[in-house]
Tab-separated table of C-alpha atoms in Angstrom:
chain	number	residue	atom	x	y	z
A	1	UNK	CA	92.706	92.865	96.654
A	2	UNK	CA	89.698	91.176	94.945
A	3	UNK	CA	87.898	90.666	98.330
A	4	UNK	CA	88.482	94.025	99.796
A	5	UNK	CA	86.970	95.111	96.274
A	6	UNK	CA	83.921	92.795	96.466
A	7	UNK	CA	83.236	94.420	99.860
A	8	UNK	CA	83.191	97.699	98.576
A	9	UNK	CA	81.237	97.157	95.795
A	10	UNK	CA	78.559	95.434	98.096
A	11	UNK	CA	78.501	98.247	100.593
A	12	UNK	CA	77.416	100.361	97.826
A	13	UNK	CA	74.366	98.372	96.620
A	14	UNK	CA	73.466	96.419	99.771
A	15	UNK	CA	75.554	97.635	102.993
A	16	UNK	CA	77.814	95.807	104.911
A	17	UNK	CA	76.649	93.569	107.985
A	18	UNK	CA	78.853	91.533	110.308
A	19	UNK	CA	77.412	88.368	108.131
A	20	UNK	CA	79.005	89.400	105.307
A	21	UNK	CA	82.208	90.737	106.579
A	22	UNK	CA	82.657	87.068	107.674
A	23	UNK	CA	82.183	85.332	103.971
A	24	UNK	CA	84.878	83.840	101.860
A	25	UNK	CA	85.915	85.583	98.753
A	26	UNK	CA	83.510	83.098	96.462
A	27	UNK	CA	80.576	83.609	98.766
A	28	UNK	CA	80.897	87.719	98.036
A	29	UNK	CA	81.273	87.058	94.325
A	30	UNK	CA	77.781	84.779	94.398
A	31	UNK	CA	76.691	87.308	96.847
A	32	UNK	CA	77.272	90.296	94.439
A	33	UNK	CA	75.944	88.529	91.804
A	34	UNK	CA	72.487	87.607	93.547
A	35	UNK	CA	72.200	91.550	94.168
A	36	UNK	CA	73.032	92.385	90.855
A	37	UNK	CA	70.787	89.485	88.883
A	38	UNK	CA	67.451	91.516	89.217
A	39	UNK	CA	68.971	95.253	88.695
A	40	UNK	CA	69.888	97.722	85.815
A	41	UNK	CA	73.515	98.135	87.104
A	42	UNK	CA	76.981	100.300	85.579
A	43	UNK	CA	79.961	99.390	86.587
A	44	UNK	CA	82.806	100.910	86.279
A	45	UNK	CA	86.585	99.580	86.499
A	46	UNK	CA	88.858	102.435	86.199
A	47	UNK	CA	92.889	101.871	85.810
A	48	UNK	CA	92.818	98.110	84.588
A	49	UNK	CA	96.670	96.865	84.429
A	50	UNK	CA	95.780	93.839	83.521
A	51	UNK	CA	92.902	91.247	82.196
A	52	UNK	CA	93.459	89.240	85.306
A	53	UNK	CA	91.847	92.093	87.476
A	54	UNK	CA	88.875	91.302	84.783
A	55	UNK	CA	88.962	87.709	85.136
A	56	UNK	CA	88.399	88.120	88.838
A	57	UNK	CA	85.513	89.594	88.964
A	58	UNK	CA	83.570	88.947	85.568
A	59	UNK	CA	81.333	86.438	86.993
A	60	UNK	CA	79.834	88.659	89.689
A	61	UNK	CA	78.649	90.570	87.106
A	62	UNK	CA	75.347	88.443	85.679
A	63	UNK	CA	74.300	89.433	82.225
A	64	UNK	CA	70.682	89.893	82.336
A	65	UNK	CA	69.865	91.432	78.887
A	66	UNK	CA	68.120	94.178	80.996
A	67	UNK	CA	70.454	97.245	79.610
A	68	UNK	CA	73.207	97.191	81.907
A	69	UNK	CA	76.766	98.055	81.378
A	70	UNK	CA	80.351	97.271	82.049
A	71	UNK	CA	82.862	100.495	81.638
A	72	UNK	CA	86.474	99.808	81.820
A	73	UNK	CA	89.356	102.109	81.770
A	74	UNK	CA	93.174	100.975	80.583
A	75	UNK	CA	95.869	102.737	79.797
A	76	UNK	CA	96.770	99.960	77.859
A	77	UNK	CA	94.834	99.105	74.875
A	78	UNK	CA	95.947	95.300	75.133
A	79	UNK	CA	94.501	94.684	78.002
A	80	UNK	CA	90.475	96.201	76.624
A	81	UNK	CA	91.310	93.701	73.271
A	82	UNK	CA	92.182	90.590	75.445
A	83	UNK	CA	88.139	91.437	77.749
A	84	UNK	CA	87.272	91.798	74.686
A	85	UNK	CA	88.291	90.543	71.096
A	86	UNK	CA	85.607	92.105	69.104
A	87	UNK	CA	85.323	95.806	70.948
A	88	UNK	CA	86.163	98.827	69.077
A	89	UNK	CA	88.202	100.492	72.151
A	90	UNK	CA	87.406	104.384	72.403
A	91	UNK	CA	90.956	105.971	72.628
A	92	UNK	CA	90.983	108.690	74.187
A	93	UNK	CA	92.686	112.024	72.048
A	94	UNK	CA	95.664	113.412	74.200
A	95	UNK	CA	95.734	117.352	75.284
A	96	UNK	CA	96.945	119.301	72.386
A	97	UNK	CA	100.231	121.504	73.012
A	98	UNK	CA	98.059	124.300	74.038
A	99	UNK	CA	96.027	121.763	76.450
A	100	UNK	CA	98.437	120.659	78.223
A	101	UNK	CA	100.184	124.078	78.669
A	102	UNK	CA	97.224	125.638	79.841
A	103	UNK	CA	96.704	122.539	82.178
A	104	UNK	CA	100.180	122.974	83.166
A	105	UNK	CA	100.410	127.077	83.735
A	106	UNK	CA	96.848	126.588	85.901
A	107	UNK	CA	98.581	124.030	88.081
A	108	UNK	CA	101.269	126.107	89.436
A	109	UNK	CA	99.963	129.994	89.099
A	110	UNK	CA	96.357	129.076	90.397
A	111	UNK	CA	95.432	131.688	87.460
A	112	UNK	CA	97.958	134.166	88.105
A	113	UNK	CA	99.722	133.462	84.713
A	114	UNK	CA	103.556	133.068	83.822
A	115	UNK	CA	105.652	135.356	83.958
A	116	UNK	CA	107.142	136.416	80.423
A	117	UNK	CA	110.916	134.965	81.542
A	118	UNK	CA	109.109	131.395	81.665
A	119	UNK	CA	106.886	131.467	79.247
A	120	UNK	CA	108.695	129.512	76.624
A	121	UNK	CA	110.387	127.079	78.330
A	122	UNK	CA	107.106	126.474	79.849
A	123	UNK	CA	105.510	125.668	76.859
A	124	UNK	CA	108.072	123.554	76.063
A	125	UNK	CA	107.979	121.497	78.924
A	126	UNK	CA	104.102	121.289	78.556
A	127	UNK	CA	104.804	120.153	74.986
A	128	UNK	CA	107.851	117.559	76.193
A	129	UNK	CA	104.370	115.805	78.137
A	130	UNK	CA	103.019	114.256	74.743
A	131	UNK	CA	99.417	114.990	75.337
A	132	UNK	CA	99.522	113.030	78.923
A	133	UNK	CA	97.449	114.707	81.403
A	134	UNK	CA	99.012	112.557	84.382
A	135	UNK	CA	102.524	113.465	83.270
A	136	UNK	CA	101.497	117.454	82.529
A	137	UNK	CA	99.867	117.012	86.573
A	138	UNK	CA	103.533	115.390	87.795
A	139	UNK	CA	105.414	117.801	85.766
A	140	UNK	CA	103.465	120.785	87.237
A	141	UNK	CA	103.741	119.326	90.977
A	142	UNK	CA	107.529	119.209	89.876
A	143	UNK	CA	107.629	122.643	89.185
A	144	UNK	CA	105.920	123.942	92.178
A	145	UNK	CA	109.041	122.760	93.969
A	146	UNK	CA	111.407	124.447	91.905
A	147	UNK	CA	112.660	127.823	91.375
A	148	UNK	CA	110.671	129.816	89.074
A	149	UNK	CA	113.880	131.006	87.842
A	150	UNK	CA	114.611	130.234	84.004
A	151	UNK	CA	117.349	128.550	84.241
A	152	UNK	CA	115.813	126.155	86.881
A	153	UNK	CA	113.288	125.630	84.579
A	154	UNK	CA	115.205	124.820	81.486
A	155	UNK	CA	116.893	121.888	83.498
A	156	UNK	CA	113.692	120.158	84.344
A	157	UNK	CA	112.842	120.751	80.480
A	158	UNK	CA	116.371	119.143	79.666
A	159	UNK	CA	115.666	116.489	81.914
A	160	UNK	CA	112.678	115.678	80.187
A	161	UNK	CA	114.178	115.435	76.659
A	162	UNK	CA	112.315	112.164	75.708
A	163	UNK	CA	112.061	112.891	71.905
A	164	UNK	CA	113.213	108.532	71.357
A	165	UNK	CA	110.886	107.121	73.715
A	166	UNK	CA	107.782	106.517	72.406
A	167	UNK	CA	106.583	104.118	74.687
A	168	UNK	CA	104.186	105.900	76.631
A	169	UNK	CA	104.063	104.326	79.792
A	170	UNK	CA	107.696	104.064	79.851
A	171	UNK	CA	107.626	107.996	79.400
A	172	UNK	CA	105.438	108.100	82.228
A	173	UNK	CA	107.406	105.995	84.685
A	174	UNK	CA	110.661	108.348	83.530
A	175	UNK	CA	108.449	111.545	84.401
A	176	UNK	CA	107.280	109.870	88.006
A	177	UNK	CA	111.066	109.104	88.626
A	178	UNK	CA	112.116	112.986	87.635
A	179	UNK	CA	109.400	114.078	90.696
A	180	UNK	CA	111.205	111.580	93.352
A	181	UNK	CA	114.670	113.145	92.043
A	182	UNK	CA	113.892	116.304	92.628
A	183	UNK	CA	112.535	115.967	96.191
A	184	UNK	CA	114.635	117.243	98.668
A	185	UNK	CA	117.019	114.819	100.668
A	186	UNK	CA	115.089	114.567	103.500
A	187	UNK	CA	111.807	113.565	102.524
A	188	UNK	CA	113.357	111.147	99.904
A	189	UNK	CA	113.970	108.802	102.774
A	190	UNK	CA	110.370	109.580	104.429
A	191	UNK	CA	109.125	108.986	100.403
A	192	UNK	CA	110.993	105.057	100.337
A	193	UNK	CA	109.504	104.075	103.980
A	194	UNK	CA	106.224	103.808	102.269
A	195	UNK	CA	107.063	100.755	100.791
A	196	UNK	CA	106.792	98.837	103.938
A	197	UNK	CA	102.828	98.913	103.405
A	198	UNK	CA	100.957	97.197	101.721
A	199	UNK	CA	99.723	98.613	98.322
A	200	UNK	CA	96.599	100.187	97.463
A	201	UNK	CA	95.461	100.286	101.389
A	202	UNK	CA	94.970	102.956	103.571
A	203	UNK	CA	98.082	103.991	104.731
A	204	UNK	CA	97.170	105.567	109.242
A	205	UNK	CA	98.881	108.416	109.133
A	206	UNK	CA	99.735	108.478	112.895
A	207	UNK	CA	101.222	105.278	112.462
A	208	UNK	CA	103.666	106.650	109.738
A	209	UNK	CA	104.550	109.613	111.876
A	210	UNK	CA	105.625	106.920	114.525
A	211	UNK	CA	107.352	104.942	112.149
A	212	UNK	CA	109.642	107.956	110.921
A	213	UNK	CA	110.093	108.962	114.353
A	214	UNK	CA	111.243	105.298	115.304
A	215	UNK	CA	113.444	105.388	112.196
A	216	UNK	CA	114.717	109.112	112.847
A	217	UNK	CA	113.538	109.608	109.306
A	218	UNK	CA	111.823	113.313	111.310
A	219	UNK	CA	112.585	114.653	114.642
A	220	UNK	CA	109.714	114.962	116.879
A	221	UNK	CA	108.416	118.566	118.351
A	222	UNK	CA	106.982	119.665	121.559
């Protein structure tokens, strides 16, 4: 929401008064802009989708040949070439096979280390992550819920045979569906009602637990 963005960005730099609460998108983009024409400013846009998100809010941002600078973070290296034609993106190396294993094993022993029987299927879950922190973080959040038997183990790593995709954030989506699969019934149900908000806002968590009461998603206690 480019407004509810503006506003943020302003309480940051200038705090928020009941005045500007009440202007129009446009106004807070020339607002924003009159704050930032006489200032060394960074800004930083982290998990850019798309160049529209860009588009919306380039023109709050004056150039003032002062040294300030525009950071933006995509997954997809599309969208930095279409901000920008001429930039030389900086990719960012994935986690090594040893990374992300490491990443993974700290997840769910909290430095304990693995025991032996898991070890290697571990590792070859970690490596089944190509490199991708976010997936090695889902995976390990996926594992917490499981059995730290073997064999309960070796089915998440079967389910995560993804040796022909190589589109990553298709691999990514397949490793966010895995988590919902393996919830359990129950909160699968409580997991879907979330979709009645609206995304990307605060979601009052008393007014959830009413919601799934109203539903019967959860049984209330005394």
């Amino acid at each position: 929401d480019t407004r509810e963005l503006l506003l943020e960005i302003l309480s940051g730099i200038h705090g928020l008064t009941n005045e500007v609460h009440q202007l129009s998108k446009e106004e807070l983009k020339s607002k924003l802009r009159q704050c930032l024409m006489k200032n060394k400013y960074l800004i930083v846009m982290d998990n850019v989708w798309n160049v529209e998100a860009w588009s919306e809010l380039k023109n709050s941002f004056p150039d003032s040949i002062n040294g300030s600078r525009i950071l933006i973070m995509s997954c997809r290296s599309d969208v930095a070439l279409q901000i920008e034609p001429d930039c030389d993106p900086n990719f960012l190396r994935p986690f090594s096979d040893y990374e992300s294993w490491k990443l993974l094993e700290e997840k769910i022993f909290q430095g304990e280390g693995c025991p032996e029987e898991l070890l290697l299927v571990g590792e070859q879950i970690a490596q089944q992550c190509k490199g991708l922190p976010l997936s090695v973080v889902v995976v390990a959040g996926l594992l917490e819920r499981t059995e730290k038997r073997k064999e309960c183990w070796e089915k998440v790593a079967e389910s995560l045979s993804l040796d022909k995709m190589e589109d990553l954030e298709a691999r990514c989506m397949k490793i966010l569906e895995l988590s919902y699969r393996y919830l359990p019934g129950y909160l699968k149900a409580c997991f879907l009602y979330l979709a009645v908000f609206i995304e990307d806002r605060d979601i009052p968590v008393d007014k959830l637990i009413k919601f799934w009461l109203a539903e019967g998603l959860v049984q209330g206690t005394r």
